[in-house]
């Protein structure tokens, strides 16, 4: 074989990779800022092989994902493909729904909320389909291997997982990465002495499949997903055809004495190699959410071989160089450095002393003890300690570098599971090892799916949001049918849960979760947010506005005249949260919950603003929105000073105005004559849906609605700090928007707590040893919510105003620097601070359309104007010190 085309040998084809500088670095260098510390690692470190799924290290290219377990005697790469789901396109309509809806509305109108809740069960639909694992790459190296110096680490700078260990005098290493440019998973196994690589490798899957091993060092696995959602009773003989798949594993060996043989027609055995490169390519027959698997024209085997043939033509160093260039062009856009407090060393010493005394937190997993105890050493830099150890000690040392790592880990995961052309990030991203994963791993648009994409814009990864926009387009197609048949409404609708097939009908079961037609409208707000950050007018005109207009058309038809002389949503629920009706019974169905109204205002405001930009203000939809807005019920304040989540009887006088400064509609005053909100049977409920208007919405702010913000704070205190990981991240962002840095930081402490996978139901929230966030069980949304919330602590923006360090915990991070965060108006921001105060800020915009007018820091405000392509350097007093071309 031509060595220049030999994936296992880079002889004659060595590539030297040089990272291109990013905008934020270039701007900082021009300003004379110190360069980022090259030795500052961002690594998730493990001192032993994985015991549980949440100990494994994730890699992904947006479509293919793998969890690297890192065993010595055996290695397992657990595989996923983003389009492997059960079932096929469904019928998301219910012709009986209009009659049921009429009955439910009548019951709500007459205050019979428990009866309305019972009747609303008949508005429920079917369950979603289920995300499926692709399978495993299994490698067997031997038994009873005595090894030393084991280390496994995920390097966020390079998006590679490395495993190293020694056996006698031989140092073994494995390097794994998932290439987006070549759409393959690549593993290189080598040793420092020739002829020492020997193992048996196979492909397995829990799905229906067959295996073929060829003489060309290939293992071919073909199979299919179940054609319907698995049921307890599988006696039916007529099973529809499911999505087909093919995975091909290719081995390229190096070594004069190496040999490969086929074992039992299903495995390959490699002996005596110097090194080996494994390349995994996969394809499926999924052709889109509207095409049945039985009618797909795609051949997954042809797709996989086509992908593999391109990758095989590259050397290993070439594959890695392309991977690095692609990944780092995204990842290195943002850097974050947070200082250690003055008490850090003392805290670290105290931890060491307590460990010697045998003191441990009772909630820490037993399996973590040997890892933590044997690796604590004052001579080790925290960044190379096992991450499980760092999580355990965080409550005492509050190591800021672990916060940096968790922030960048979230960005890494988004890059790894959501790329242009892939499917959306589901409830577990793309990483799942269970054919029956929790909640089917289905995207939930009542917070979880939206949170998955919260960091895309502020954390400078806007391309990673493209799958969401494609998916919203698919929802609008199915959702138009659901809206028309179920609700006799125009436009499009989607509910609380969805799947690969763009399910838009209500979920099965209890209306407390199933009956929530605000999933689509909430998703539609992401379209306007994308324009707000990028000022991409073509995107607004071609993609965003038609979908926003369709969503608002549904909302206009969904709103009905209520007996309170307002336009109401009826029926209405607050996601997954019951209340106590006036008769003392539990119910969940009422009218015009605060979240409903908050989302509707966001969508309506987005349509009006978009129409102004696009010259469509005279359309019928826009005129109907302008007429409807003043007639929506306002946000309500309860007697205890909290934001009402539901309301049973009230009378209001209020004033609604439009703010040119913030581009949204605000309440300038709220008065109530009498207000009696429903009793809450679960005051510490995980959802904070009624606070949507502050974040991620824009209808509340400290400047425009201080009284409502005070009520938001009271609501957060009442709700409490505990909750699932995603709830913690949301509360962190809410506290940041209240400019309460202490409580935002408290949420960081709440999240960075070790979860024991053997007893994970004993608490809510926290982190696993691989930094995956817990509901529990593992749910990826908080991994994305955390970097989004942290960015809100450092930078907040409207269309015209930019706030620097609005919720910086100055006593925790007295010195620091962030580069490359994004703000609305196409603005990029670098900030440095010293001794707890702003030192300098650099701003620049890529758009001539930006309308940034004011810069804020603490009590200071400066009027500014930003021209496209120019960098502006501001002092701590917000004085412009210098400008220069980008």
Short mmCIF file of C-alpha atoms in Angstrom, two decimals, residues 78 206 333 349 362 466 484 497 514 569 724 726 738 781 840:
data_model
loop_
_atom_site.label_atom_id
_atom_site.label_comp_id
_atom_site.label_asym_id
_atom_site.label_seq_id
_atom_site.Cartn_x
_atom_site.Cartn_y
_atom_site.Cartn_z
CA UNK A 78 -20.15 3.30 22.99
CA UNK A 206 -28.59 -4.11 21.01
CA UNK A 333 -13.47 32.04 19.73
CA UNK A 349 -4.37 22.75 52.56
CA UNK A 362 -21.57 11.57 53.00
CA UNK A 466 -28.66 25.88 12.65
CA UNK A 484 -55.97 23.17 12.08
CA UNK A 497 -42.20 17.07 23.74
CA UNK A 514 -49.00 17.12 27.88
CA UNK A 569 -55.41 31.34 26.83
CA UNK A 724 -32.36 19.54 38.93
CA UNK A 726 -31.26 22.62 34.46
CA UNK A 738 -31.31 40.71 38.89
CA UNK A 781 -29.46 20.73 29.31
CA UNK A 840 -10.71 47.57 30.22
#
